[in-house]
Amino acid sequence: MLRCVSCSFTRHFIPVSNGCQLWTLACGGAGSRGKTPLVLLHGFGGGVGLWVQNLDALSRGRPVFAVDLLGFGQSSRPHFSKDPRRAEDQFVEAVEQWRAKVGLESMILLGHNLGGYLAVSYSIRHPGRVKHVILVEPWGFPERPDSSEADRPVPVWIKALGAVFSPFNPLAGLRLVGPLGPSLVQTFRPDLRRKFTSMFTDNTVSEYIYHLNVQTPSGEAAFKSMRGEYGWAKRPMLQRIHRLRPDVPLTVVYGSRSSIDCDAGGALKELRPYSHVEIMTIRGAGHYVFADQPEDFNQRVSQVCETVD
């Protein structure tokens, strides 16, 4: 699915602990040597292929690595703990073992959705390895409203999450329909094809999404353990953000047309008054900011990276 025009492009399985491997794409242009690498962590149900419109542009100025999280994509699918803290630790330690194996001294860590949550979790544990954290429409930051607010109308974005997060693993229905899965993706998410029309005119993207998620629900099961009713995180990141070293800069990127609550960005600024916290909104973009408005996204992210070196 991936095509890099101006960069040298390699793909590898990188071994981590317990016989597991993380599927990795590495991309770097002629002018990228000596610069801090940018590491991309996808969101729930995603994979490295979703960065197809970003790798070329982002790698012109520095090495870029896109990683399939443990339990997702083409990476190994081990058994995860049902304890939310331990499941999170498994994700994070796999990233650290990957970093050590690849030989990165430090990195700029960019995460979308679940990847953003794990990027901050990693940075709390290994702050010396992270020069900047870029959160793209991150999941799992706000706390669930307390019961005293139960009479308030439930926001549309929370209802949408509740519809997705059933008592079953979130993507169980996709596996249940078997070979009809790609058609199901096309029917319920026709926008996915539109997001990538500059690269593909066929059903490549919907088929890719299907094959990513029809496999053993490993990371998916871990995510189920980490979220509660309506998709709220059982261990909200805002409760722990004080543990992130003050000198680790944060940039939060939202899409102007996203249904995801963006209040977490403002909360991060309030909770880190003496740290760098920048909030960016990309016009015309939804939750998949990097695919909806790739040129604007690539330019903004490249500018953030240039502040590092």
PDB file of C-alpha atoms in Angstrom:
ATOM      1  CA  MET A   1       0.000   0.000   0.000  1.00  0.00           C
ATOM      2  CA  LEU A   2       2.892   2.394   0.685  1.00  0.00           C
ATOM      3  CA  ARG A   3       4.820   4.329  -1.914  1.00  0.00           C
ATOM      4  CA  CYS A   4       7.620   6.781  -1.113  1.00  0.00           C
ATOM      5  CA  VAL A   5       8.754   8.957  -3.997  1.00  0.00           C
ATOM      6  CA  SER A   6      11.597  11.119  -2.700  1.00  0.00           C
ATOM      7  CA  CYS A   7      12.846   9.098   0.261  1.00  0.00           C
ATOM      8  CA  SER A   8      14.704   5.832   0.718  1.00  0.00           C
ATOM      9  CA  PHE A   9      12.208   3.377   2.112  1.00  0.00           C
ATOM     10  CA  THR A  10      12.756   0.173   4.106  1.00  0.00           C
ATOM     11  CA  ARG A  11      10.510  -2.139   6.071  1.00  0.00           C
ATOM     12  CA  HIS A  12      11.435  -4.539   8.833  1.00  0.00           C
ATOM     13  CA  PHE A  13      10.144  -6.660  11.668  1.00  0.00           C
ATOM     14  CA  ILE A  14      11.939  -5.359  14.766  1.00  0.00           C
ATOM     15  CA  PRO A  15      12.207  -7.972  17.557  1.00  0.00           C
ATOM     16  CA  VAL A  16      11.098  -7.007  21.070  1.00  0.00           C
ATOM     17  CA  SER A  17      10.604  -9.208  24.149  1.00  0.00           C
ATOM     18  CA  ASN A  18       8.838 -12.574  24.430  1.00  0.00           C
ATOM     19  CA  GLY A  19       9.427 -13.417  20.789  1.00  0.00           C
ATOM     20  CA  CYS A  20       7.270 -10.518  19.574  1.00  0.00           C
ATOM     21  CA  GLN A  21       8.045  -8.241  16.634  1.00  0.00           C
ATOM     22  CA  LEU A  22       6.912  -4.743  15.643  1.00  0.00           C
ATOM     23  CA  TRP A  23       6.352  -4.070  11.941  1.00  0.00           C
ATOM     24  CA  THR A  24       8.272  -0.926  11.032  1.00  0.00           C
ATOM     25  CA  LEU A  25       8.585   1.364   8.027  1.00  0.00           C
ATOM     26  CA  ALA A  26      11.630   3.629   7.868  1.00  0.00           C
ATOM     27  CA  CYS A  27      11.838   6.554   5.474  1.00  0.00           C
ATOM     28  CA  GLY A  28      14.590   9.130   5.072  1.00  0.00           C
ATOM     29  CA  GLY A  29      15.570  11.621   2.396  1.00  0.00           C
ATOM     30  CA  ALA A  30      19.019  12.962   1.564  1.00  0.00           C
ATOM     31  CA  GLY A  31      18.635  15.921   3.937  1.00  0.00           C
ATOM     32  CA  SER A  32      17.492  13.904   6.941  1.00  0.00           C
ATOM     33  CA  ARG A  33      20.812  12.741   8.355  1.00  0.00           C
ATOM     34  CA  GLY A  34      21.762  14.009  11.778  1.00  0.00           C
ATOM     35  CA  LYS A  35      18.233  15.127  12.625  1.00  0.00           C
ATOM     36  CA  THR A  36      16.108  13.793  15.468  1.00  0.00           C
ATOM     37  CA  PRO A  37      13.901  10.998  14.080  1.00  0.00           C
ATOM     38  CA  LEU A  38      10.119  11.339  14.008  1.00  0.00           C
ATOM     39  CA  VAL A  39       8.269   8.227  15.189  1.00  0.00           C
ATOM     40  CA  LEU A  40       4.602   7.767  14.194  1.00  0.00           C
ATOM     41  CA  LEU A  41       2.189   5.758  16.361  1.00  0.00           C
ATOM     42  CA  HIS A  42      -1.189   5.020  14.756  1.00  0.00           C
ATOM     43  CA  GLY A  43      -4.554   4.958  16.488  1.00  0.00           C
ATOM     44  CA  PHE A  44      -6.974   2.194  17.423  1.00  0.00           C
ATOM     45  CA  GLY A  45      -7.602  -0.224  14.556  1.00  0.00           C
ATOM     46  CA  GLY A  46      -5.002   1.487  12.366  1.00  0.00           C
ATOM     47  CA  GLY A  47      -1.632   0.650  10.899  1.00  0.00           C
ATOM     48  CA  VAL A  48       1.423   2.143   9.240  1.00  0.00           C
ATOM     49  CA  GLY A  49      -0.281   2.263   5.848  1.00  0.00           C
ATOM     50  CA  LEU A  50      -2.561   5.091   6.952  1.00  0.00           C
ATOM     51  CA  TRP A  51       0.448   7.457   6.931  1.00  0.00           C
ATOM     52  CA  VAL A  52       0.847   6.960   3.177  1.00  0.00           C
ATOM     53  CA  GLN A  53       0.138  10.635   2.421  1.00  0.00           C
ATOM     54  CA  ASN A  54       2.574  11.862   5.060  1.00  0.00           C
ATOM     55  CA  LEU A  55       5.776   9.821   4.902  1.00  0.00           C
ATOM     56  CA  ASP A  56       7.227  11.477   1.823  1.00  0.00           C
ATOM     57  CA  ALA A  57       6.833  15.046   3.030  1.00  0.00           C
ATOM     58  CA  LEU A  58       7.765  14.424   6.661  1.00  0.00           C
ATOM     59  CA  SER A  59      10.924  12.486   5.790  1.00  0.00           C
ATOM     60  CA  ARG A  60      12.432  15.231   3.644  1.00  0.00           C
ATOM     61  CA  GLY A  61      13.867  16.880   6.728  1.00  0.00           C
ATOM     62  CA  ARG A  62      14.535  13.951   9.078  1.00  0.00           C
ATOM     63  CA  PRO A  63      14.267  10.157   9.400  1.00  0.00           C
ATOM     64  CA  VAL A  64      10.715   8.949   9.916  1.00  0.00           C
ATOM     65  CA  PHE A  65       9.668   5.636  11.436  1.00  0.00           C
ATOM     66  CA  ALA A  66       6.073   4.367  11.339  1.00  0.00           C
ATOM     67  CA  VAL A  67       5.355   1.494  13.700  1.00  0.00           C
ATOM     68  CA  ASP A  68       2.489  -0.955  13.984  1.00  0.00           C
ATOM     69  CA  LEU A  69       1.713  -1.013  17.702  1.00  0.00           C
ATOM     70  CA  LEU A  70       1.980  -4.322  19.520  1.00  0.00           C
ATOM     71  CA  GLY A  71      -1.218  -6.274  18.866  1.00  0.00           C
ATOM     72  CA  PHE A  72      -2.144  -4.281  15.747  1.00  0.00           C
ATOM     73  CA  GLY A  73      -1.387  -4.323  12.028  1.00  0.00           C
ATOM     74  CA  GLN A  74       1.376  -6.716  11.033  1.00  0.00           C
ATOM     75  CA  SER A  75       3.023  -6.657  14.456  1.00  0.00           C
ATOM     76  CA  SER A  76       2.839  -9.650  16.781  1.00  0.00           C
ATOM     77  CA  ARG A  77      -0.451 -10.255  18.534  1.00  0.00           C
ATOM     78  CA  PRO A  78       0.360 -11.530  22.024  1.00  0.00           C
ATOM     79  CA  HIS A  79      -1.948 -12.054  24.979  1.00  0.00           C
ATOM     80  CA  PHE A  80      -2.446  -8.809  26.896  1.00  0.00           C
ATOM     81  CA  SER A  81      -3.287  -8.476  30.563  1.00  0.00           C
ATOM     82  CA  LYS A  82      -6.904  -7.635  31.345  1.00  0.00           C
ATOM     83  CA  ASP A  83      -5.664  -5.166  33.929  1.00  0.00           C
ATOM     84  CA  PRO A  84      -5.699  -1.692  32.301  1.00  0.00           C
ATOM     85  CA  ARG A  85      -2.450  -0.570  33.919  1.00  0.00           C
ATOM     86  CA  ARG A  86      -0.595  -3.697  32.913  1.00  0.00           C
ATOM     87  CA  ALA A  87      -2.020  -3.661  29.370  1.00  0.00           C
ATOM     88  CA  GLU A  88      -0.824  -0.078  28.961  1.00  0.00           C
ATOM     89  CA  ASP A  89       2.599  -1.074  30.291  1.00  0.00           C
ATOM     90  CA  GLN A  90       2.843  -3.825  27.681  1.00  0.00           C
ATOM     91  CA  PHE A  91       2.234  -1.341  24.873  1.00  0.00           C
ATOM     92  CA  VAL A  92       4.719   1.171  26.271  1.00  0.00           C
ATOM     93  CA  GLU A  93       7.514  -1.263  27.027  1.00  0.00           C
ATOM     94  CA  ALA A  94       7.245  -2.683  23.518  1.00  0.00           C
ATOM     95  CA  VAL A  95       7.863   0.836  22.181  1.00  0.00           C
ATOM     96  CA  GLU A  96      10.896   1.253  24.455  1.00  0.00           C
ATOM     97  CA  GLN A  97      12.327  -2.120  23.441  1.00  0.00           C
ATOM     98  CA  TRP A  98      11.752  -1.171  19.816  1.00  0.00           C
ATOM     99  CA  ARG A  99      13.595   2.138  20.292  1.00  0.00           C
ATOM    100  CA  ALA A 100      16.567   0.413  21.882  1.00  0.00           C
ATOM    101  CA  LYS A 101      16.705  -2.237  19.163  1.00  0.00           C
ATOM    102  CA  VAL A 102      16.524   0.338  16.350  1.00  0.00           C
ATOM    103  CA  GLY A 103      19.208   2.368  18.127  1.00  0.00           C
ATOM    104  CA  LEU A 104      17.459   5.724  18.500  1.00  0.00           C
ATOM    105  CA  GLU A 105      19.031   7.895  21.187  1.00  0.00           C
ATOM    106  CA  SER A 106      16.032  10.242  21.204  1.00  0.00           C
ATOM    107  CA  MET A 107      12.964  10.951  19.076  1.00  0.00           C
ATOM    108  CA  ILE A 108      10.003  13.180  18.339  1.00  0.00           C
ATOM    109  CA  LEU A 109       6.982  11.064  19.202  1.00  0.00           C
ATOM    110  CA  LEU A 110       3.733  11.609  17.287  1.00  0.00           C
ATOM    111  CA  GLY A 111       0.621   9.655  18.171  1.00  0.00           C
ATOM    112  CA  HIS A 112      -2.921   9.640  16.796  1.00  0.00           C
ATOM    113  CA  ASN A 113      -5.893   8.586  18.916  1.00  0.00           C
ATOM    114  CA  LEU A 114      -4.706   5.643  21.082  1.00  0.00           C
ATOM    115  CA  GLY A 115      -1.184   6.322  19.813  1.00  0.00           C
ATOM    116  CA  GLY A 116      -1.327   9.769  21.435  1.00  0.00           C
ATOM    117  CA  TYR A 117      -2.291   8.275  24.787  1.00  0.00           C
ATOM    118  CA  LEU A 118       0.587   5.817  24.582  1.00  0.00           C
ATOM    119  CA  ALA A 119       3.004   8.542  23.436  1.00  0.00           C
ATOM    120  CA  VAL A 120       2.437  10.480  26.661  1.00  0.00           C
ATOM    121  CA  SER A 121       2.516   7.308  28.757  1.00  0.00           C
ATOM    122  CA  TYR A 122       5.873   6.455  27.176  1.00  0.00           C
ATOM    123  CA  SER A 123       7.186   9.992  27.727  1.00  0.00           C
ATOM    124  CA  ILE A 124       6.278   9.882  31.419  1.00  0.00           C
ATOM    125  CA  ARG A 125       8.368   6.730  31.812  1.00  0.00           C
ATOM    126  CA  HIS A 126      11.224   7.666  29.448  1.00  0.00           C
ATOM    127  CA  PRO A 127      11.379  11.479  29.273  1.00  0.00           C
ATOM    128  CA  GLY A 128      15.054  11.521  28.321  1.00  0.00           C
ATOM    129  CA  ARG A 129      14.236   9.744  25.068  1.00  0.00           C
ATOM    130  CA  VAL A 130      11.623  12.237  23.871  1.00  0.00           C
ATOM    131  CA  LYS A 131      12.376  15.719  22.541  1.00  0.00           C
ATOM    132  CA  HIS A 132       8.794  16.645  21.609  1.00  0.00           C
ATOM    133  CA  VAL A 133       5.398  14.956  21.801  1.00  0.00           C
ATOM    134  CA  ILE A 134       2.818  15.644  19.087  1.00  0.00           C
ATOM    135  CA  LEU A 135      -0.709  14.514  19.936  1.00  0.00           C
ATOM    136  CA  VAL A 136      -3.124  14.196  17.026  1.00  0.00           C
ATOM    137  CA  GLU A 137      -6.743  13.963  18.161  1.00  0.00           C
ATOM    138  CA  PRO A 138      -5.640  11.986  21.248  1.00  0.00           C
ATOM    139  CA  TRP A 139      -7.892   9.500  23.008  1.00  0.00           C
ATOM    140  CA  GLY A 140      -8.069   8.896  26.728  1.00  0.00           C
ATOM    141  CA  PHE A 141      -7.170  12.245  28.285  1.00  0.00           C
ATOM    142  CA  PRO A 142     -10.312  13.615  29.989  1.00  0.00           C
ATOM    143  CA  GLU A 143     -11.947  12.022  33.009  1.00  0.00           C
ATOM    144  CA  ARG A 144     -15.423  10.607  32.756  1.00  0.00           C
ATOM    145  CA  PRO A 145     -17.955  13.135  34.148  1.00  0.00           C
ATOM    146  CA  ASP A 146     -19.082  12.236  37.663  1.00  0.00           C
ATOM    147  CA  SER A 147     -22.563  10.956  38.449  1.00  0.00           C
ATOM    148  CA  SER A 148     -23.754  14.427  39.491  1.00  0.00           C
ATOM    149  CA  GLU A 149     -23.645  15.361  35.816  1.00  0.00           C
ATOM    150  CA  ALA A 150     -25.724  12.377  34.784  1.00  0.00           C
ATOM    151  CA  ASP A 151     -28.759  14.516  33.951  1.00  0.00           C
ATOM    152  CA  ARG A 152     -26.850  16.565  31.404  1.00  0.00           C
ATOM    153  CA  PRO A 153     -27.285  15.675  27.718  1.00  0.00           C
ATOM    154  CA  VAL A 154     -24.709  13.185  26.497  1.00  0.00           C
ATOM    155  CA  PRO A 155     -22.505  14.820  23.815  1.00  0.00           C
ATOM    156  CA  VAL A 156     -22.861  13.420  20.301  1.00  0.00           C
ATOM    157  CA  TRP A 157     -19.209  12.369  20.167  1.00  0.00           C
ATOM    158  CA  ILE A 158     -19.644  10.268  23.318  1.00  0.00           C
ATOM    159  CA  LYS A 159     -22.784   8.631  21.930  1.00  0.00           C
ATOM    160  CA  ALA A 160     -20.816   7.769  18.794  1.00  0.00           C
ATOM    161  CA  LEU A 161     -18.107   6.111  20.860  1.00  0.00           C
ATOM    162  CA  GLY A 162     -20.733   4.229  22.839  1.00  0.00           C
ATOM    163  CA  ALA A 163     -22.161   2.838  19.629  1.00  0.00           C
ATOM    164  CA  VAL A 164     -18.755   1.494  18.668  1.00  0.00           C
ATOM    165  CA  PHE A 165     -17.682   0.178  22.054  1.00  0.00           C
ATOM    166  CA  SER A 166     -20.002  -2.725  22.779  1.00  0.00           C
ATOM    167  CA  PRO A 167     -19.530  -5.426  25.457  1.00  0.00           C
ATOM    168  CA  PHE A 168     -17.707  -7.349  22.747  1.00  0.00           C
ATOM    169  CA  ASN A 169     -14.339  -6.492  21.297  1.00  0.00           C
ATOM    170  CA  PRO A 170     -14.992  -3.315  19.283  1.00  0.00           C
ATOM    171  CA  LEU A 171     -14.288  -4.847  15.870  1.00  0.00           C
ATOM    172  CA  ALA A 172     -15.927  -8.233  16.456  1.00  0.00           C
ATOM    173  CA  GLY A 173     -18.630  -7.512  13.873  1.00  0.00           C
ATOM    174  CA  LEU A 174     -16.031  -7.045  11.161  1.00  0.00           C
ATOM    175  CA  ARG A 175     -14.680 -10.540  11.777  1.00  0.00           C
ATOM    176  CA  LEU A 176     -18.157 -12.019  12.072  1.00  0.00           C
ATOM    177  CA  VAL A 177     -19.110 -11.180   8.480  1.00  0.00           C
ATOM    178  CA  GLY A 178     -16.023 -12.913   7.086  1.00  0.00           C
ATOM    179  CA  PRO A 179     -15.270 -12.217   3.401  1.00  0.00           C
ATOM    180  CA  LEU A 180     -17.970  -9.540   3.331  1.00  0.00           C
ATOM    181  CA  GLY A 181     -15.754  -7.460   5.602  1.00  0.00           C
ATOM    182  CA  PRO A 182     -14.217  -5.183   2.928  1.00  0.00           C
ATOM    183  CA  SER A 183     -17.697  -4.385   1.603  1.00  0.00           C
ATOM    184  CA  LEU A 184     -18.836  -3.629   5.146  1.00  0.00           C
ATOM    185  CA  VAL A 185     -15.954  -1.169   5.595  1.00  0.00           C
ATOM    186  CA  GLN A 186     -16.842   0.491   2.267  1.00  0.00           C
ATOM    187  CA  THR A 187     -20.504   0.751   3.268  1.00  0.00           C
ATOM    188  CA  PHE A 188     -20.060   2.159   6.755  1.00  0.00           C
ATOM    189  CA  ARG A 189     -16.917   4.191   6.128  1.00  0.00           C
ATOM    190  CA  PRO A 190     -17.081   5.476   2.532  1.00  0.00           C
ATOM    191  CA  ASP A 191     -15.116   8.504   3.738  1.00  0.00           C
ATOM    192  CA  LEU A 192     -11.993   6.362   4.112  1.00  0.00           C
ATOM    193  CA  ARG A 193     -11.784   5.900   0.351  1.00  0.00           C
ATOM    194  CA  ARG A 194     -12.292   9.621  -0.234  1.00  0.00           C
ATOM    195  CA  LYS A 195      -9.483  10.524   2.167  1.00  0.00           C
ATOM    196  CA  PHE A 196      -6.934   8.696   0.033  1.00  0.00           C
ATOM    197  CA  THR A 197      -8.134   9.475  -3.496  1.00  0.00           C
ATOM    198  CA  SER A 198      -4.849  11.224  -4.259  1.00  0.00           C
ATOM    199  CA  MET A 199      -3.126   7.849  -3.884  1.00  0.00           C
ATOM    200  CA  PHE A 200      -5.725   5.197  -4.728  1.00  0.00           C
ATOM    201  CA  THR A 201      -8.809   5.073  -6.933  1.00  0.00           C
ATOM    202  CA  ASP A 202      -9.837   1.520  -6.019  1.00  0.00           C
ATOM    203  CA  ASN A 203     -10.761  -0.227  -2.756  1.00  0.00           C
ATOM    204  CA  THR A 204      -7.169  -0.569  -1.491  1.00  0.00           C
ATOM    205  CA  VAL A 205      -7.792   1.397   1.719  1.00  0.00           C
ATOM    206  CA  SER A 206     -10.976  -0.395   2.796  1.00  0.00           C
ATOM    207  CA  GLU A 207      -9.367  -3.762   2.075  1.00  0.00           C
ATOM    208  CA  TYR A 208      -6.297  -2.703   4.065  1.00  0.00           C
ATOM    209  CA  ILE A 209      -8.442  -1.673   7.044  1.00  0.00           C
ATOM    210  CA  TYR A 210     -10.330  -4.954   6.869  1.00  0.00           C
ATOM    211  CA  HIS A 211      -7.217  -7.131   6.783  1.00  0.00           C
ATOM    212  CA  LEU A 212      -5.675  -5.148   9.645  1.00  0.00           C
ATOM    213  CA  ASN A 213      -8.619  -5.896  11.887  1.00  0.00           C
ATOM    214  CA  VAL A 214      -9.826  -9.329  10.849  1.00  0.00           C
ATOM    215  CA  GLN A 215      -6.906 -10.970  12.653  1.00  0.00           C
ATOM    216  CA  THR A 216      -6.694 -12.108  16.288  1.00  0.00           C
ATOM    217  CA  PRO A 217      -8.048  -9.254  18.450  1.00  0.00           C
ATOM    218  CA  SER A 218      -4.920  -8.793  20.556  1.00  0.00           C
ATOM    219  CA  GLY A 219      -4.357  -5.037  20.815  1.00  0.00           C
ATOM    220  CA  GLU A 220      -8.081  -4.632  20.370  1.00  0.00           C
ATOM    221  CA  ALA A 221      -8.714  -6.746  23.491  1.00  0.00           C
ATOM    222  CA  ALA A 222      -6.107  -4.699  25.386  1.00  0.00           C
ATOM    223  CA  PHE A 223      -7.862  -1.490  24.383  1.00  0.00           C
ATOM    224  CA  LYS A 224     -11.163  -2.932  25.572  1.00  0.00           C
ATOM    225  CA  SER A 225      -9.527  -3.493  28.975  1.00  0.00           C
ATOM    226  CA  MET A 226      -8.249   0.090  29.041  1.00  0.00           C
ATOM    227  CA  ARG A 227     -11.549   1.832  28.290  1.00  0.00           C
ATOM    228  CA  GLY A 228     -14.800   1.971  30.194  1.00  0.00           C
ATOM    229  CA  GLU A 229     -18.372   2.922  29.323  1.00  0.00           C
ATOM    230  CA  TYR A 230     -18.760   5.200  26.299  1.00  0.00           C
ATOM    231  CA  GLY A 231     -15.055   4.822  25.550  1.00  0.00           C
ATOM    232  CA  TRP A 232     -13.732   6.847  28.499  1.00  0.00           C
ATOM    233  CA  ALA A 233     -10.251   5.765  29.577  1.00  0.00           C
ATOM    234  CA  LYS A 234     -10.175   3.891  32.874  1.00  0.00           C
ATOM    235  CA  ARG A 235      -6.869   5.652  33.599  1.00  0.00           C
ATOM    236  CA  PRO A 236      -7.348   9.167  32.164  1.00  0.00           C
ATOM    237  CA  MET A 237      -4.089  10.759  31.107  1.00  0.00           C
ATOM    238  CA  LEU A 238      -4.965  14.174  32.533  1.00  0.00           C
ATOM    239  CA  GLN A 239      -4.817  12.608  35.997  1.00  0.00           C
ATOM    240  CA  ARG A 240      -1.157  11.747  35.387  1.00  0.00           C
ATOM    241  CA  ILE A 241       0.068  14.598  33.223  1.00  0.00           C
ATOM    242  CA  HIS A 242       1.811  16.173  36.245  1.00  0.00           C
ATOM    243  CA  ARG A 243       4.239  13.248  36.093  1.00  0.00           C
ATOM    244  CA  LEU A 244       5.447  14.285  32.646  1.00  0.00           C
ATOM    245  CA  ARG A 245       8.708  16.187  33.007  1.00  0.00           C
ATOM    246  CA  PRO A 246       8.093  19.956  32.546  1.00  0.00           C
ATOM    247  CA  ASP A 247      10.783  20.303  29.882  1.00  0.00           C
ATOM    248  CA  VAL A 248       9.027  17.873  27.489  1.00  0.00           C
ATOM    249  CA  PRO A 249       7.159  20.080  24.960  1.00  0.00           C
ATOM    250  CA  LEU A 250       3.672  19.158  23.780  1.00  0.00           C
ATOM    251  CA  THR A 251       1.824  20.048  20.592  1.00  0.00           C
ATOM    252  CA  VAL A 252      -1.824  19.044  20.247  1.00  0.00           C
ATOM    253  CA  VAL A 253      -3.393  18.876  16.779  1.00  0.00           C
ATOM    254  CA  TYR A 254      -7.153  18.828  16.223  1.00  0.00           C
ATOM    255  CA  GLY A 255      -9.336  18.819  13.146  1.00  0.00           C
ATOM    256  CA  SER A 256     -11.882  21.635  12.968  1.00  0.00           C
ATOM    257  CA  ARG A 257     -14.582  19.215  11.808  1.00  0.00           C
ATOM    258  CA  SER A 258     -13.862  16.421  14.265  1.00  0.00           C
ATOM    259  CA  SER A 259     -16.559  15.170  16.637  1.00  0.00           C
ATOM    260  CA  ILE A 260     -13.929  14.431  19.298  1.00  0.00           C
ATOM    261  CA  ASP A 261     -13.906  16.711  22.333  1.00  0.00           C
ATOM    262  CA  CYS A 262     -10.954  19.106  22.096  1.00  0.00           C
ATOM    263  CA  ASP A 263     -11.187  20.394  25.682  1.00  0.00           C
ATOM    264  CA  ALA A 264      -8.270  18.172  26.675  1.00  0.00           C
ATOM    265  CA  GLY A 265      -5.898  20.508  24.829  1.00  0.00           C
ATOM    266  CA  GLY A 266      -6.982  23.467  26.928  1.00  0.00           C
ATOM    267  CA  ALA A 267      -6.752  21.351  30.068  1.00  0.00           C
ATOM    268  CA  LEU A 268      -3.172  20.417  29.187  1.00  0.00           C
ATOM    269  CA  LYS A 269      -2.257  24.113  28.954  1.00  0.00           C
ATOM    270  CA  GLU A 270      -3.810  24.779  32.357  1.00  0.00           C
ATOM    271  CA  LEU A 271      -2.116  21.795  33.999  1.00  0.00           C
ATOM    272  CA  ARG A 272       1.310  22.629  32.501  1.00  0.00           C
ATOM    273  CA  PRO A 273       1.515  26.433  32.933  1.00  0.00           C
ATOM    274  CA  TYR A 274       5.323  26.507  32.889  1.00  0.00           C
ATOM    275  CA  SER A 275       5.759  24.078  29.995  1.00  0.00           C
ATOM    276  CA  HIS A 276       5.439  24.418  26.234  1.00  0.00           C
ATOM    277  CA  VAL A 277       1.929  23.380  25.185  1.00  0.00           C
ATOM    278  CA  GLU A 278       0.753  24.452  21.730  1.00  0.00           C
ATOM    279  CA  ILE A 279      -2.691  23.733  20.310  1.00  0.00           C
ATOM    280  CA  MET A 280      -3.228  23.636  16.541  1.00  0.00           C
ATOM    281  CA  THR A 281      -6.509  23.314  14.660  1.00  0.00           C
ATOM    282  CA  ILE A 282      -6.444  22.260  11.022  1.00  0.00           C
ATOM    283  CA  ARG A 283      -9.372  23.606   9.053  1.00  0.00           C
ATOM    284  CA  GLY A 284     -11.475  21.195   7.036  1.00  0.00           C
ATOM    285  CA  ALA A 285     -10.132  18.124   8.839  1.00  0.00           C
ATOM    286  CA  GLY A 286     -11.968  15.536  10.885  1.00  0.00           C
ATOM    287  CA  HIS A 287     -10.564  12.951  13.283  1.00  0.00           C
ATOM    288  CA  TYR A 288      -8.144  11.593  10.670  1.00  0.00           C
ATOM    289  CA  VAL A 289      -6.430  14.964  10.354  1.00  0.00           C
ATOM    290  CA  PHE A 290      -3.377  13.550   8.565  1.00  0.00           C
ATOM    291  CA  ALA A 291      -5.555  12.018   5.837  1.00  0.00           C
ATOM    292  CA  ASP A 292      -8.219  14.732   5.555  1.00  0.00           C
ATOM    293  CA  GLN A 293      -5.792  17.619   5.041  1.00  0.00           C
ATOM    294  CA  PRO A 294      -2.398  15.967   4.461  1.00  0.00           C
ATOM    295  CA  GLU A 295      -0.591  18.975   2.988  1.00  0.00           C
ATOM    296  CA  ASP A 296      -1.532  21.276   5.867  1.00  0.00           C
ATOM    297  CA  PHE A 297      -0.828  18.530   8.396  1.00  0.00           C
ATOM    298  CA  ASN A 298       2.590  17.739   6.916  1.00  0.00           C
ATOM    299  CA  GLN A 299       3.565  21.395   6.869  1.00  0.00           C
ATOM    300  CA  ARG A 300       2.466  21.999  10.472  1.00  0.00           C
ATOM    301  CA  VAL A 301       4.191  18.888  11.783  1.00  0.00           C
ATOM    302  CA  SER A 302       7.379  19.675   9.866  1.00  0.00           C
ATOM    303  CA  GLN A 303       7.407  23.157  11.424  1.00  0.00           C
ATOM    304  CA  VAL A 304       7.074  21.666  14.896  1.00  0.00           C
ATOM    305  CA  CYS A 305       9.907  19.249  14.187  1.00  0.00           C
ATOM    306  CA  GLU A 306      12.125  22.125  13.006  1.00  0.00           C
ATOM    307  CA  THR A 307      11.874  23.658  16.479  1.00  0.00           C
ATOM    308  CA  VAL A 308      13.709  20.583  17.782  1.00  0.00           C
ATOM    309  CA  ASP A 309      16.620  20.696  15.314  1.00  0.00           C
TER     310      ASP A 309
END
